[in-house]
Short mmCIF file of C-alpha atoms and ligand atoms in Angstrom, two decimals:
data_model
loop_
_atom_site.label_atom_id
_atom_site.label_comp_id
_atom_site.label_asym_id
_atom_site.label_seq_id
_atom_site.Cartn_x
_atom_site.Cartn_y
_atom_site.Cartn_z
CA MET A 1 0.19 -38.32 131.70
CA THR A 2 -0.99 -39.02 135.22
CA ASP A 3 -4.62 -38.00 135.77
CA LEU A 4 -4.51 -36.60 139.30
CA THR A 5 -8.30 -36.27 139.33
CA LEU A 6 -8.70 -40.04 138.97
CA ALA A 7 -8.51 -42.76 141.62
CA VAL A 8 -9.04 -46.47 140.97
CA VAL A 9 -10.28 -48.73 143.76
CA VAL A 10 -9.67 -52.46 143.26
CA LEU A 11 -11.86 -54.69 145.44
CA ALA A 12 -10.02 -57.81 146.57
CA ALA A 13 -11.10 -58.52 150.13
CA GLY A 14 -13.40 -61.44 149.32
CA GLN A 15 -12.45 -65.09 149.70
CA GLY A 16 -13.86 -66.63 146.54
CA THR A 17 -15.33 -69.71 148.24
CA ARG A 18 -16.54 -71.26 144.99
CA MET A 19 -12.98 -71.71 143.72
CA LYS A 20 -12.57 -74.39 146.45
CA SER A 21 -8.95 -73.42 146.79
CA SER A 22 -6.38 -72.60 149.45
CA ARG A 23 -5.19 -69.90 147.06
CA PRO A 24 -7.23 -66.70 147.22
CA LYS A 25 -9.36 -66.31 144.12
CA VAL A 26 -7.70 -63.14 142.80
CA LEU A 27 -4.32 -64.94 142.83
CA HIS A 28 -5.38 -67.63 140.38
CA SER A 29 -3.72 -67.04 137.01
CA ILE A 30 -4.67 -66.73 133.40
CA ALA A 31 -2.16 -65.95 130.63
CA GLY A 32 0.67 -66.17 133.16
CA ARG A 33 -0.66 -63.39 135.38
CA SER A 34 -2.88 -63.39 138.47
CA LEU A 35 -6.45 -62.18 138.03
CA ILE A 36 -5.66 -59.14 140.13
CA GLY A 37 -2.47 -58.62 138.13
CA HIS A 38 -4.59 -58.21 134.99
CA VAL A 39 -6.92 -55.78 136.76
CA LEU A 40 -3.99 -53.73 138.09
CA ALA A 41 -2.37 -53.62 134.64
CA THR A 42 -5.63 -52.29 133.19
CA ALA A 43 -5.94 -49.77 136.04
CA GLY A 44 -2.37 -48.67 135.36
CA GLU A 45 -3.18 -47.94 131.71
CA LEU A 46 -5.56 -45.22 132.89
CA GLU A 47 -2.58 -43.51 134.58
CA PRO A 48 -4.64 -42.60 137.64
CA GLY A 49 -3.22 -40.45 140.43
CA HIS A 50 -4.15 -43.15 142.96
CA VAL A 51 -4.67 -46.89 142.92
CA ILE A 52 -6.11 -48.33 146.12
CA ALA A 53 -6.54 -52.06 146.69
CA VAL A 54 -8.85 -53.31 149.43
CA VAL A 55 -7.77 -56.58 151.06
CA ARG A 56 -8.81 -58.84 153.92
CA HIS A 57 -8.94 -62.56 153.08
CA ALA A 58 -5.39 -64.07 152.90
CA ARG A 59 -4.22 -60.51 153.30
CA ASP A 60 -0.42 -60.91 153.22
CA TRP A 61 -0.46 -63.28 150.25
CA VAL A 62 -2.68 -60.95 148.25
CA VAL A 63 -0.68 -57.86 149.27
CA GLU A 64 2.58 -59.45 148.12
CA SER A 65 1.12 -60.06 144.69
CA ILE A 66 -0.36 -56.56 144.44
CA THR A 67 2.93 -54.97 145.43
CA ASP A 68 4.79 -57.08 142.84
CA ALA A 69 2.43 -55.97 140.09
CA MET A 70 2.17 -52.33 141.17
CA PRO A 71 4.62 -51.16 143.85
CA ASN A 72 2.93 -47.80 144.35
CA ALA A 73 -0.58 -49.16 144.88
CA LEU A 74 -2.01 -48.14 148.23
CA ILE A 75 -3.20 -51.08 150.33
CA VAL A 76 -6.13 -50.68 152.70
CA ASP A 77 -7.54 -53.31 155.03
CA GLN A 78 -11.26 -53.89 155.22
CA ASP A 79 -12.60 -54.29 158.77
CA GLU A 80 -15.18 -56.80 160.01
CA ILE A 81 -18.10 -54.94 158.41
CA PRO A 82 -18.80 -56.90 155.22
CA GLY A 83 -19.84 -55.68 151.81
CA THR A 84 -18.62 -53.85 148.75
CA GLY A 85 -19.92 -50.54 150.14
CA ARG A 86 -17.79 -50.87 153.25
CA ALA A 87 -14.77 -51.80 151.10
CA VAL A 88 -15.13 -48.64 149.01
CA GLU A 89 -15.85 -46.48 152.06
CA ILE A 90 -12.56 -47.54 153.64
CA ALA A 91 -10.71 -47.14 150.35
CA ILE A 92 -11.76 -43.56 149.73
CA ALA A 93 -11.00 -42.64 153.34
CA ALA A 94 -7.37 -43.28 152.36
CA LEU A 95 -7.47 -40.64 149.60
CA PRO A 96 -5.94 -37.24 150.34
CA ALA A 97 -8.50 -34.95 152.02
CA ASP A 98 -8.39 -32.53 149.09
CA PHE A 99 -9.02 -35.16 146.41
CA ALA A 100 -12.04 -33.90 144.45
CA GLY A 101 -12.02 -36.11 141.36
CA ASP A 102 -13.60 -39.36 140.18
CA VAL A 103 -13.33 -42.80 141.71
CA VAL A 104 -13.35 -45.84 139.41
CA VAL A 105 -14.35 -49.03 141.23
CA VAL A 106 -13.35 -52.40 139.76
CA SER A 107 -13.30 -55.97 141.10
CA GLY A 108 -10.10 -57.96 141.38
CA ASP A 109 -11.83 -60.96 139.81
CA VAL A 110 -12.83 -59.38 136.47
CA PRO A 111 -9.67 -59.88 134.38
CA LEU A 112 -11.03 -59.28 130.86
CA LEU A 113 -12.16 -55.71 131.42
CA ASP A 114 -9.96 -53.46 129.28
CA ALA A 115 -8.76 -49.89 129.64
CA ALA A 116 -10.67 -48.73 126.53
CA THR A 117 -13.98 -49.73 128.14
CA LEU A 118 -13.02 -47.98 131.38
CA ARG A 119 -12.00 -44.86 129.48
CA SER A 120 -15.31 -44.65 127.71
CA LEU A 121 -17.08 -45.19 131.05
CA ILE A 122 -15.13 -42.25 132.52
CA ASP A 123 -15.88 -40.12 129.43
CA THR A 124 -19.60 -40.96 129.69
CA HIS A 125 -19.56 -40.09 133.39
CA ARG A 126 -17.83 -36.76 132.85
CA ALA A 127 -19.94 -35.81 129.81
CA ALA A 128 -23.17 -36.47 131.74
CA SER A 129 -21.90 -34.70 134.88
CA ALA A 130 -23.29 -37.71 136.68
CA ALA A 131 -22.70 -38.50 140.35
CA ALA A 132 -22.37 -42.18 139.44
CA THR A 133 -22.04 -44.13 136.19
CA VAL A 134 -22.49 -47.88 136.24
CA LEU A 135 -21.03 -50.23 133.65
CA SER A 136 -23.89 -52.60 132.87
CA ALA A 137 -24.39 -55.51 130.48
CA ILE A 138 -27.38 -57.18 128.90
CA LEU A 139 -27.13 -60.90 129.61
CA ASP A 140 -29.32 -63.80 128.47
CA ASP A 141 -28.89 -65.33 131.89
CA ALA A 142 -28.65 -62.62 134.55
CA THR A 143 -28.84 -65.03 137.49
CA GLY A 144 -26.68 -64.03 140.43
CA TYR A 145 -26.03 -60.46 139.36
CA GLY A 146 -27.47 -57.24 140.70
CA ARG A 147 -30.10 -55.85 138.27
CA ILE A 148 -30.36 -52.28 136.99
CA VAL A 149 -33.85 -51.01 137.79
CA ARG A 150 -34.82 -48.21 135.40
CA GLY A 151 -37.78 -45.82 135.69
CA SER A 152 -40.46 -45.24 133.07
CA GLY A 153 -38.26 -42.65 131.33
CA GLY A 154 -35.37 -45.12 131.10
CA GLU A 155 -33.38 -43.38 133.83
CA VAL A 156 -31.49 -45.52 136.33
CA ASP A 157 -33.43 -45.68 139.60
CA ARG A 158 -31.50 -48.18 141.69
CA ILE A 159 -29.73 -51.53 141.68
CA VAL A 160 -31.28 -54.55 143.33
CA GLU A 161 -29.24 -57.60 144.34
CA GLN A 162 -30.39 -61.06 143.24
CA ALA A 163 -31.00 -62.06 146.87
CA ASP A 164 -33.24 -59.06 147.48
CA ALA A 165 -35.03 -58.93 144.12
CA SER A 166 -38.72 -59.56 143.46
CA ASP A 167 -39.74 -61.93 140.66
CA ASP A 168 -40.35 -58.96 138.35
CA GLU A 169 -36.92 -57.54 139.14
CA ARG A 170 -35.28 -60.91 138.55
CA ALA A 171 -36.71 -60.83 135.02
CA ILE A 172 -34.56 -57.76 134.24
CA THR A 173 -31.68 -58.68 131.91
CA GLU A 174 -29.56 -55.56 132.41
CA ILE A 175 -27.05 -56.40 135.11
CA ASN A 176 -24.60 -54.46 137.24
CA SER A 177 -21.08 -55.45 136.17
CA GLY A 178 -19.64 -54.25 139.48
CA THR A 179 -17.60 -51.58 137.68
CA TYR A 180 -18.45 -47.92 138.30
CA VAL A 181 -17.28 -44.33 138.19
CA PHE A 182 -18.32 -42.11 141.10
CA SER A 183 -17.68 -38.46 141.82
CA VAL A 184 -15.95 -38.67 145.17
CA ALA A 185 -17.98 -36.15 147.21
CA PRO A 186 -21.48 -37.58 146.63
CA LEU A 187 -20.04 -41.11 146.97
CA ARG A 188 -18.56 -40.31 150.37
CA GLU A 189 -21.77 -38.61 151.47
CA GLN A 190 -24.08 -41.49 150.48
CA LEU A 191 -21.82 -44.33 151.69
CA ALA A 192 -22.17 -42.93 155.19
CA LEU A 193 -25.92 -43.54 154.92
CA VAL A 194 -25.81 -47.11 153.57
CA GLY A 195 -26.99 -49.72 156.07
CA THR A 196 -26.87 -53.50 156.21
CA HIS A 197 -30.61 -54.25 156.25
CA ASN A 198 -30.68 -56.68 153.33
CA ALA A 199 -30.74 -60.39 152.63
CA GLN A 200 -26.96 -60.72 153.05
CA GLY A 201 -26.50 -58.34 156.00
CA GLU A 202 -23.82 -56.50 154.03
CA LYS A 203 -23.12 -52.87 153.32
CA TYR A 204 -23.90 -52.82 149.57
CA LEU A 205 -22.08 -50.38 147.30
CA THR A 206 -25.05 -50.74 144.97
CA ASP A 207 -27.31 -48.99 147.51
CA VAL A 208 -25.45 -45.75 146.77
CA VAL A 209 -27.20 -45.61 143.39
CA GLY A 210 -30.73 -45.45 144.85
CA LEU A 211 -29.62 -43.00 147.55
CA LEU A 212 -28.05 -40.68 144.96
CA ARG A 213 -31.26 -40.71 142.91
CA ALA A 214 -33.34 -39.97 146.00
CA ALA A 215 -31.04 -37.01 146.66
CA GLY A 216 -31.75 -35.77 143.12
CA SER A 217 -28.34 -36.62 141.60
CA ALA A 218 -27.86 -37.96 138.08
CA VAL A 219 -26.90 -41.63 137.68
CA ALA A 220 -26.05 -43.14 134.30
CA ALA A 221 -25.60 -46.76 133.20
CA MET A 222 -23.52 -47.67 130.17
CA PRO A 223 -24.06 -51.18 128.77
CA VAL A 224 -20.96 -52.90 127.37
CA PRO A 225 -21.45 -54.36 123.90
CA ASP A 226 -19.67 -57.63 124.83
CA GLY A 227 -21.02 -59.11 128.04
CA TRP A 228 -18.01 -61.44 128.45
CA ARG A 229 -15.76 -58.41 129.05
CA VAL A 230 -17.26 -57.92 132.49
CA SER A 231 -17.78 -61.53 133.52
CA GLY A 232 -16.21 -62.30 136.85
CA VAL A 233 -14.35 -65.45 137.77
CA ASN A 234 -16.12 -67.27 140.59
CA ASP A 235 -15.26 -70.93 139.97
CA ARG A 236 -12.79 -72.95 137.93
CA VAL A 237 -15.14 -73.36 135.00
CA GLN A 238 -15.26 -69.58 134.67
CA LEU A 239 -11.48 -69.46 135.21
CA ALA A 240 -10.92 -71.69 132.15
CA GLU A 241 -13.44 -69.67 130.14
CA ALA A 242 -11.69 -66.40 131.04
CA SER A 243 -8.36 -68.00 130.19
CA ARG A 244 -9.62 -68.98 126.73
CA ARG A 245 -11.05 -65.51 126.08
CA MET A 246 -7.89 -63.81 127.25
CA ASN A 247 -5.80 -66.06 125.02
CA GLU A 248 -8.03 -65.28 122.07
CA LEU A 249 -7.44 -61.56 122.64
CA ILE A 250 -3.68 -62.01 122.97
CA VAL A 251 -3.38 -64.24 119.88
CA LYS A 252 -5.44 -61.79 117.83
CA ARG A 253 -3.28 -58.87 118.98
CA TRP A 254 -0.13 -60.66 117.79
CA GLN A 255 -1.72 -61.72 114.51
CA LEU A 256 -2.55 -58.08 113.81
CA ALA A 257 1.03 -57.20 114.74
CA GLY A 258 2.37 -59.51 111.99
CA VAL A 259 2.67 -62.92 113.61
CA THR A 260 1.38 -65.98 111.73
CA VAL A 261 -0.53 -68.29 114.05
CA ASP A 262 -1.55 -71.46 112.23
CA ASP A 263 -3.99 -72.66 114.87
CA PRO A 264 -5.16 -70.06 117.42
CA ALA A 265 -7.16 -72.69 119.32
CA THR A 266 -4.04 -74.67 120.30
CA THR A 267 -1.67 -71.73 120.66
CA TRP A 268 -1.35 -70.24 124.16
CA ILE A 269 0.52 -66.98 124.64
CA ASP A 270 1.04 -65.37 128.04
CA ALA A 271 0.36 -61.68 128.54
CA ASP A 272 4.03 -60.79 129.02
CA VAL A 273 5.38 -62.53 125.89
CA THR A 274 6.92 -60.40 123.11
CA LEU A 275 6.88 -61.42 119.45
CA ALA A 276 8.41 -59.71 116.43
CA GLU A 277 6.94 -59.41 112.95
CA ASP A 278 7.01 -62.49 110.74
CA VAL A 279 7.31 -64.94 113.59
CA GLN A 280 5.44 -68.13 112.71
CA ILE A 281 3.77 -70.20 115.40
CA LEU A 282 2.72 -73.75 114.55
CA PRO A 283 -0.04 -75.72 116.34
CA GLY A 284 0.27 -76.92 119.93
CA THR A 285 2.62 -74.16 121.07
CA GLN A 286 2.68 -72.49 124.50
CA LEU A 287 4.74 -69.33 124.96
CA LYS A 288 4.99 -68.49 128.63
CA GLY A 289 6.39 -65.91 131.01
CA ALA A 290 8.71 -63.33 129.53
CA THR A 291 9.45 -65.31 126.37
CA LEU A 292 10.75 -63.17 123.50
CA VAL A 293 10.83 -64.33 119.87
CA GLN A 294 12.64 -62.31 117.21
CA THR A 295 11.65 -61.78 113.61
CA GLY A 296 11.34 -64.67 111.18
CA ALA A 297 11.66 -67.39 113.80
CA THR A 298 9.41 -70.46 113.55
CA ILE A 299 8.16 -72.04 116.78
CA GLY A 300 6.38 -75.37 116.98
CA PRO A 301 4.58 -77.54 116.47
CA ASP A 302 4.11 -78.85 120.02
CA THR A 303 6.59 -76.55 121.72
CA THR A 304 6.60 -74.98 125.18
CA LEU A 305 8.91 -72.03 125.82
CA VAL A 306 9.10 -70.50 129.30
CA ASP A 307 11.07 -67.27 129.83
CA THR A 308 13.08 -68.13 126.72
CA GLU A 309 14.64 -65.88 124.08
CA VAL A 310 14.67 -66.97 120.45
CA GLY A 311 16.81 -65.14 117.90
CA ALA A 312 15.78 -64.04 114.43
CA GLY A 313 15.25 -66.82 111.91
CA ALA A 314 15.69 -69.63 114.41
CA VAL A 315 13.63 -72.83 114.08
CA VAL A 316 12.41 -74.46 117.29
CA LYS A 317 10.48 -77.66 116.74
CA ARG A 318 8.79 -79.98 119.30
CA THR A 319 10.85 -78.52 122.12
CA ASP A 320 10.49 -77.80 125.84
CA ALA A 321 12.68 -74.90 126.97
CA THR A 322 12.90 -72.87 130.17
CA LEU A 323 15.17 -69.86 130.75
CA ALA A 324 17.13 -70.60 127.59
CA VAL A 325 18.59 -68.32 124.95
CA ILE A 326 18.53 -69.54 121.34
CA GLY A 327 20.68 -67.62 118.86
CA GLU A 328 19.89 -66.24 115.42
CA ASN A 329 19.20 -68.85 112.75
CA ALA A 330 19.85 -71.64 115.23
CA SER A 331 17.96 -74.90 115.04
CA VAL A 332 16.44 -76.75 117.99
CA GLY A 333 14.60 -80.07 118.09
CA PRO A 334 12.61 -82.01 117.25
CA PHE A 335 12.32 -83.43 120.79
CA ALA A 336 14.84 -81.23 122.57
CA TYR A 337 14.78 -80.31 126.26
CA LEU A 338 16.53 -77.04 127.10
CA ARG A 339 16.79 -76.47 130.83
CA PRO A 340 17.71 -73.20 132.57
CA GLY A 341 21.00 -71.62 131.60
CA THR A 342 21.17 -73.03 128.08
CA TYR A 343 22.75 -70.60 125.59
CA LEU A 344 22.86 -71.68 121.96
CA GLY A 345 24.89 -69.42 119.66
CA ALA A 346 23.92 -68.16 116.22
CA ASP A 347 23.60 -70.90 113.58
CA GLY A 348 24.06 -73.52 116.29
CA LYS A 349 22.08 -76.72 116.65
CA ILE A 350 20.58 -78.67 119.52
CA GLY A 351 19.02 -81.63 117.79
CA THR A 352 16.84 -84.64 118.40
CA PHE A 353 16.58 -86.13 121.91
CA VAL A 354 19.14 -83.73 123.31
CA GLU A 355 18.95 -82.35 126.86
CA THR A 356 20.99 -79.35 127.93
CA LYS A 357 21.36 -77.57 131.27
CA ASN A 358 23.50 -74.62 132.30
CA SER A 359 25.52 -74.97 129.11
CA THR A 360 26.77 -72.63 126.42
CA ILE A 361 27.05 -73.93 122.88
CA GLY A 362 28.97 -71.47 120.72
CA ALA A 363 28.07 -70.03 117.34
CA GLY A 364 27.84 -72.67 114.63
CA SER A 365 28.40 -75.55 117.04
CA LYS A 366 26.17 -78.58 116.85
CA VAL A 367 24.89 -81.18 119.31
CA PRO A 368 22.76 -83.03 116.80
CA HIS A 369 21.60 -86.31 118.39
CA LEU A 370 20.82 -88.15 121.63
CA SER A 371 23.06 -86.22 124.04
CA TYR A 372 23.11 -84.66 127.48
CA LEU A 373 25.20 -81.55 128.10
CA GLY A 374 25.24 -80.23 131.67
CA ASP A 375 27.56 -77.48 132.95
CA ALA A 376 29.35 -77.50 129.61
CA THR A 377 30.91 -74.77 127.52
CA VAL A 378 31.40 -75.55 123.86
CA GLY A 379 33.29 -73.08 121.67
CA GLU A 380 32.46 -72.11 118.09
CA GLY A 381 32.15 -74.41 115.09
CA SER A 382 32.47 -77.62 117.08
CA ASN A 383 30.54 -80.84 116.55
CA ILE A 384 29.57 -83.09 119.43
CA GLY A 385 29.09 -86.70 118.32
CA ALA A 386 25.80 -88.53 118.65
CA GLY A 387 25.08 -90.02 122.04
CA THR A 388 27.53 -87.91 124.03
CA ILE A 389 26.98 -87.51 127.75
CA THR A 390 28.68 -85.08 130.11
CA ALA A 391 29.22 -86.88 133.40
CA ASN A 392 28.95 -83.58 135.24
CA TYR A 393 27.88 -84.90 138.63
CA ASP A 394 30.32 -86.89 140.74
CA GLY A 395 27.67 -87.59 143.34
CA VAL A 396 28.73 -84.60 145.42
CA SER A 397 29.18 -81.61 143.17
CA LYS A 398 28.59 -80.48 139.60
CA ASN A 399 31.71 -80.07 137.47
CA PRO A 400 32.37 -78.23 134.22
CA THR A 401 33.22 -79.60 130.79
CA ILE A 402 34.97 -77.30 128.35
CA VAL A 403 35.21 -78.00 124.63
CA GLY A 404 37.17 -75.54 122.47
CA ASP A 405 36.50 -74.19 118.97
CA GLN A 406 36.29 -76.44 115.90
CA ALA A 407 36.53 -79.66 117.91
CA ARG A 408 35.12 -82.92 116.48
CA THR A 409 34.18 -85.39 119.15
CA GLY A 410 33.20 -88.95 118.33
CA SER A 411 29.92 -90.72 118.83
CA HIS A 412 29.03 -92.27 122.17
CA ASN A 413 31.52 -90.35 124.26
CA VAL A 414 31.41 -89.69 127.97
CA PHE A 415 33.08 -86.46 129.09
CA VAL A 416 33.95 -87.09 132.74
CA ALA A 417 34.00 -83.60 134.26
CA PRO A 418 35.94 -81.61 135.14
CA VAL A 419 37.62 -82.02 131.77
CA THR A 420 38.79 -79.85 128.89
CA ILE A 421 38.96 -80.73 125.20
CA GLY A 422 41.14 -78.26 123.30
CA ASP A 423 40.58 -76.32 120.09
CA GLY A 424 40.48 -78.48 117.00
CA ALA A 425 40.81 -81.70 119.02
CA TYR A 426 39.21 -85.00 118.00
CA THR A 427 38.00 -87.92 120.10
CA GLY A 428 37.38 -91.43 118.82
CA ALA A 429 34.00 -93.15 118.91
CA GLY A 430 33.18 -94.58 122.31
CA THR A 431 35.85 -92.62 124.16
CA VAL A 432 35.46 -92.04 127.87
CA VAL A 433 37.33 -88.75 128.17
CA ARG A 434 38.79 -88.67 131.69
CA LYS A 435 41.88 -86.55 130.99
CA ASP A 436 42.18 -83.21 129.25
CA VAL A 437 42.71 -83.46 125.50
CA PRO A 438 45.26 -80.92 124.14
CA ALA A 439 44.42 -78.77 121.12
CA GLY A 440 44.70 -80.72 117.88
CA ALA A 441 45.11 -84.14 119.57
CA LEU A 442 43.05 -87.28 118.92
CA ALA A 443 41.92 -88.94 122.14
CA VAL A 444 41.14 -92.67 122.12
CA ASN A 445 40.88 -95.04 125.06
CA VAL A 446 38.81 -97.86 123.68
CA ALA A 447 40.59 -101.28 123.78
CA PRO A 448 41.91 -102.44 120.39
CA GLN A 449 39.43 -104.68 118.59
CA ARG A 450 40.16 -108.39 118.13
CA ASN A 451 38.27 -110.47 115.50
CA ILE A 452 38.02 -114.18 116.28
CA GLU A 453 37.58 -115.74 112.86
CA GLY A 454 34.94 -118.48 112.43
CA TRP A 455 33.49 -117.96 115.93
CA VAL A 456 29.85 -117.90 114.83
CA GLU A 457 29.97 -121.04 112.68
CA LYS A 458 31.70 -122.87 115.53
CA ASN A 459 29.69 -121.63 118.48
CA ARG A 460 26.30 -120.90 116.91
CA ALA A 461 26.05 -123.71 114.40
CA GLY A 462 22.68 -124.05 112.70
CA THR A 463 21.56 -120.48 113.36
CA ALA A 464 20.54 -118.05 110.64
CA ALA A 465 23.65 -116.06 111.46
CA ALA A 466 25.86 -119.10 110.99
CA GLN A 467 24.19 -119.85 107.64
CA ALA A 468 24.70 -116.26 106.46
CA ALA A 469 28.32 -116.40 107.57
CA ALA A 470 28.86 -119.69 105.72
CA ALA A 471 27.28 -118.27 102.56
CA ALA A 472 29.52 -115.23 102.76
CA SER A 473 32.69 -117.25 103.20
CA GLY A 474 31.78 -119.76 100.48
CA THR A 475 32.05 -122.77 102.84
CA GLU A 476 28.53 -123.91 102.04
C1 UD1 B 1 -21.49 -57.53 143.21
C2 UD1 B 1 -22.60 -56.48 143.10
C3 UD1 B 1 -23.61 -56.95 142.07
C4 UD1 B 1 -22.93 -57.17 140.75
C5 UD1 B 1 -21.76 -58.15 140.91
C6 UD1 B 1 -20.97 -58.19 139.63
C7 UD1 B 1 -22.78 -55.54 145.34
C8 UD1 B 1 -23.59 -55.49 146.58
N1 UD1 B 1 -23.21 -56.34 144.38
O1 UD1 B 1 -22.09 -58.71 143.70
O2 UD1 B 1 -24.62 -55.99 141.93
O3 UD1 B 1 -23.83 -57.68 139.81
O4 UD1 B 1 -20.87 -57.69 141.95
O5 UD1 B 1 -20.00 -59.19 139.71
O6 UD1 B 1 -21.80 -54.84 145.23
N2 UD1 B 1 -15.43 -57.49 148.06
C9 UD1 B 1 -14.71 -56.80 149.00
N3 UD1 B 1 -15.22 -56.68 150.25
C10 UD1 B 1 -16.40 -57.23 150.61
C11 UD1 B 1 -17.14 -57.92 149.63
C12 UD1 B 1 -16.64 -58.04 148.37
O7 UD1 B 1 -13.62 -56.30 148.70
O8 UD1 B 1 -16.78 -57.08 151.77
C13 UD1 B 1 -14.90 -57.63 146.72
C14 UD1 B 1 -14.76 -59.07 146.28
O9 UD1 B 1 -13.48 -59.56 146.61
C15 UD1 B 1 -14.96 -58.96 144.77
C16 UD1 B 1 -15.91 -57.79 144.62
O10 UD1 B 1 -15.82 -57.06 145.83
O11 UD1 B 1 -13.75 -58.65 144.12
C17 UD1 B 1 -17.34 -58.24 144.38
O12 UD1 B 1 -17.76 -58.97 145.49
P1 UD1 B 1 -18.75 -60.19 145.36
O13 UD1 B 1 -18.98 -60.76 146.70
O14 UD1 B 1 -18.28 -61.10 144.31
O15 UD1 B 1 -20.06 -59.41 144.91
P2 UD1 B 1 -21.31 -60.03 144.23
O16 UD1 B 1 -22.17 -60.64 145.26
O17 UD1 B 1 -20.90 -60.85 143.08
CA1 CA B 2 -18.79 -61.71 142.15
#
């Protein structure tokens, strides 16, 4: 149920210079989702009454992605005053005047933070009746982070930024994760007092903590048990590290949901993938986008599926598929390439070195070896001979090939589209099918074979072939 007393502010105005990228940092992806997409999904799990995203750098690009992920998120633009404090000040100004609840502040570049951690931060905040509660972490190497400065009684006194810290303060290992819960009224009050007299000339959100303490308000800090949960992505090394962690979490979630993953280290599963119980995933497999795999199917090894649906019990081996639908108990690969618009019916087969595009292969039909089917519709129970190519492109437009039910086409055929092969029809080996084949007919258009007796012995005398031929005919 929506918590109307809760607002989440997502900070995303920064550029992310260290990514060295034309793409804004928060739009880099892990597990098939932008960094900010992960943060918004986590925010959404809290069911807050308001989600406010603060933008500035590459504004329109970032806004488009935010709106895609969460259409009802409120967008606010940061002005030329820099700093996290200014960002939050502008964000909460967009809240309804009568909003009297709590404000969760998160960064758009901290994708691994989960809703359970945020919930316990909110619970801690509410239980302590604090004005502010900071999510902290104890890190071996705290370099770069703001440090939590505690008083002699262990109470939080203030936060000092790395750039402004003394040597003693830099020795503190408890860091500010950049995630907080604030009660809105004291936050609003203190933000108005925050200045920019610091090493970076920015309006620091962290200054609110010291100001609240000076005003006699309670401030709590809750350390997370796993420091990596709150690590931000600032460069591409950290992007890969976050990607690996996220994948580990996703793989583990599916294992606990009944999926066998032979080698988690080489299995990559995007956040939006859905897997049923008793799916088996073999090493070297990437499941991307909105891929869906039904129960009992086996995927891999060395398979990449993008936005692909796999039916129950199907086997998909060493395959690359995008926007394809694979039916129940069907078999695909090894070494198959399924391009968008491929539909393989139940019990069907797309075999070795077969490429398909915009083609439907009916239930029980097989394309077992070395073929290309483009813009083709094959009925049920048909068999397409090895090495068959649909000539679907006449150089100007793409044309359809239709094969009926229970057809048997020969090896090494070319189907010159548009062309139709009827139900139960046959074609001979090597046929170039240029005309429609009626139901039940056999199509052949290969020239009759002539054997010229004795040709090898006469024209290739002395060769191994000629000797073998002589031995076979008893002339030696
Ligand atoms: C901030 C904290 C620091 C903490 C660290 C955790 C402050 C002053 N410092 O430092 O104590 O340890 O996060 O990662 O808050 N942003 C805006 N507008 C701005 C500036 C930043 O929206 O004007 C956004 C950024 O896009 C980013 C987040 O705020 O998502 C954090 O900003 P960043 O510049 O990375 O802060 P740090 O210096 O890392
Ligand atoms: Ca940062």
